[in-house]
Short mmCIF file of C-alpha atoms in Angstrom, two decimals:
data_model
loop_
_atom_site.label_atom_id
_atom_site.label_comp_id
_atom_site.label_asym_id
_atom_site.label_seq_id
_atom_site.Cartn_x
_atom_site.Cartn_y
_atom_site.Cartn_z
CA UNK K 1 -20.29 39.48 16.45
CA UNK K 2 -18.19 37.11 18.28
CA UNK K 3 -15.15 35.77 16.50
CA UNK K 4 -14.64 31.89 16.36
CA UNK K 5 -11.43 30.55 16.72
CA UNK K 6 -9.55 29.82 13.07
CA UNK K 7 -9.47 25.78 12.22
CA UNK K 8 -6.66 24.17 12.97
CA UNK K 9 -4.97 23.23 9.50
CA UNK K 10 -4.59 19.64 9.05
CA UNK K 11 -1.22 18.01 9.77
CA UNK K 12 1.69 18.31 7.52
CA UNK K 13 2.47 14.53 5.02
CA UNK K 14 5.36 14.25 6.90
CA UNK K 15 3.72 14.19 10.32
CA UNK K 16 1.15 11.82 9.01
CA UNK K 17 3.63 9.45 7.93
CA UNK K 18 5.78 9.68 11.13
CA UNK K 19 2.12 8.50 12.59
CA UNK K 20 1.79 6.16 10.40
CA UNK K 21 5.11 4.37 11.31
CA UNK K 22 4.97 5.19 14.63
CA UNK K 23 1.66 3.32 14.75
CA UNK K 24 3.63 -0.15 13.07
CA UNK K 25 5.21 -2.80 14.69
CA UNK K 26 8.63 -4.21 13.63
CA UNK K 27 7.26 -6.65 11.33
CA UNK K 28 5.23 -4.54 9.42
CA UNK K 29 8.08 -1.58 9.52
CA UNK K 30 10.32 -4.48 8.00
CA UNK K 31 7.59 -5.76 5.54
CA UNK K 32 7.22 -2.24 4.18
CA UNK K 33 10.91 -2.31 2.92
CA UNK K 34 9.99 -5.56 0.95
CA UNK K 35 9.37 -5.18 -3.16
CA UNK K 36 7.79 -8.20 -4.16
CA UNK K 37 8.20 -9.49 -7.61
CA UNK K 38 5.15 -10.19 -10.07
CA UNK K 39 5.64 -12.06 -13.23
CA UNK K 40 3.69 -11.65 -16.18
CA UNK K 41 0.52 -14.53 -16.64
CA UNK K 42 1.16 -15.49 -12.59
CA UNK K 43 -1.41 -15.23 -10.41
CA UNK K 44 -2.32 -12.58 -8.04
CA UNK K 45 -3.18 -14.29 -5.85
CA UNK K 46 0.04 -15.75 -5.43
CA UNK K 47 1.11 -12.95 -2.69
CA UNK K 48 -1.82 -12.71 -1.12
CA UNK K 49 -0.07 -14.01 2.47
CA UNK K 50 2.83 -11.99 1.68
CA UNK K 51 1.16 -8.82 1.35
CA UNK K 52 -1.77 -9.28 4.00
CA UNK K 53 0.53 -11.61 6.49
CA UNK K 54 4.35 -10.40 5.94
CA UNK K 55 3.22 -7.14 5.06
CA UNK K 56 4.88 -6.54 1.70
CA UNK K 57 4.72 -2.67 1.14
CA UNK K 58 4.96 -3.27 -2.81
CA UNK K 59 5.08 -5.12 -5.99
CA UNK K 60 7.12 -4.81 -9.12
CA UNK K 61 5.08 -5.50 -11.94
CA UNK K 62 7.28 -7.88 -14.71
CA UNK K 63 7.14 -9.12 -18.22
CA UNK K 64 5.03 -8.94 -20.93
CA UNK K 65 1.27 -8.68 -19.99
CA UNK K 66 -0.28 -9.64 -23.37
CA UNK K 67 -3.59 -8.17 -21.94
CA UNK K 68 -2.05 -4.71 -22.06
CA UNK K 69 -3.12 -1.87 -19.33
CA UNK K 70 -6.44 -3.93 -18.50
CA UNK K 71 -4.56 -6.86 -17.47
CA UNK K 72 -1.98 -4.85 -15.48
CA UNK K 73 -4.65 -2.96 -13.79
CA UNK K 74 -6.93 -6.01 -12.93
CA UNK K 75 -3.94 -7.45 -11.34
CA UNK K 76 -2.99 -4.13 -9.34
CA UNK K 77 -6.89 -3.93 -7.83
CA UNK K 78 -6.03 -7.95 -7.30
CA UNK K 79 -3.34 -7.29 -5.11
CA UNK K 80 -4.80 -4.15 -3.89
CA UNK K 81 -7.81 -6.13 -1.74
CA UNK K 82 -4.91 -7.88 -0.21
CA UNK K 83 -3.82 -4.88 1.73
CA UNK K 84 -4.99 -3.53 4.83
CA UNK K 85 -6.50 -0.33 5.08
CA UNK K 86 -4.39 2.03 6.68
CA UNK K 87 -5.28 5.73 7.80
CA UNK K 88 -3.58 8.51 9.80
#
């Protein structure tokens, strides 16, 4: 029986993310380094553009959300849908 050659293991994190940022231009290399603040009771919505134009690579989450977890996680999927897909 014939041997088949061994799969070839699947790229280190590290050489995924060197893709990854390989694969950016400036703006969005910049935009990554950008934390964008979200207040408690503001809108989502409000950084849509910044996150799907300027390319905002996160958010800081602020404040008291009086609708606990549920309200913090509604607001993370929110702001989630705003961000491009990315793969390596």
């Amino acid at each position: 029986m014939a041997r088949s050659a061994a799969p070839k293991p699947d790229p280190s994190p590290a050489s995924k993310a060197h893709r990854m940022v390989n694969a950016m231009d400036m703006d969005t290399r910049i935009g990554q380094l950008v934390m964008a603040p979200l207040y408690a009771g503001n809108d989502p919505a409000s950084l849509a553009s910044l996150i799907a134009d300027r390319h905002v690579g996160s958010v800081l989450i602020i404040g008291k959300w009086t609708g606990g977890v549920a309200s913090v996680r509604a607001a993370d999927d929110q702001l989630q849908g705003y961000a491009p897909v990315i793969t390596a």
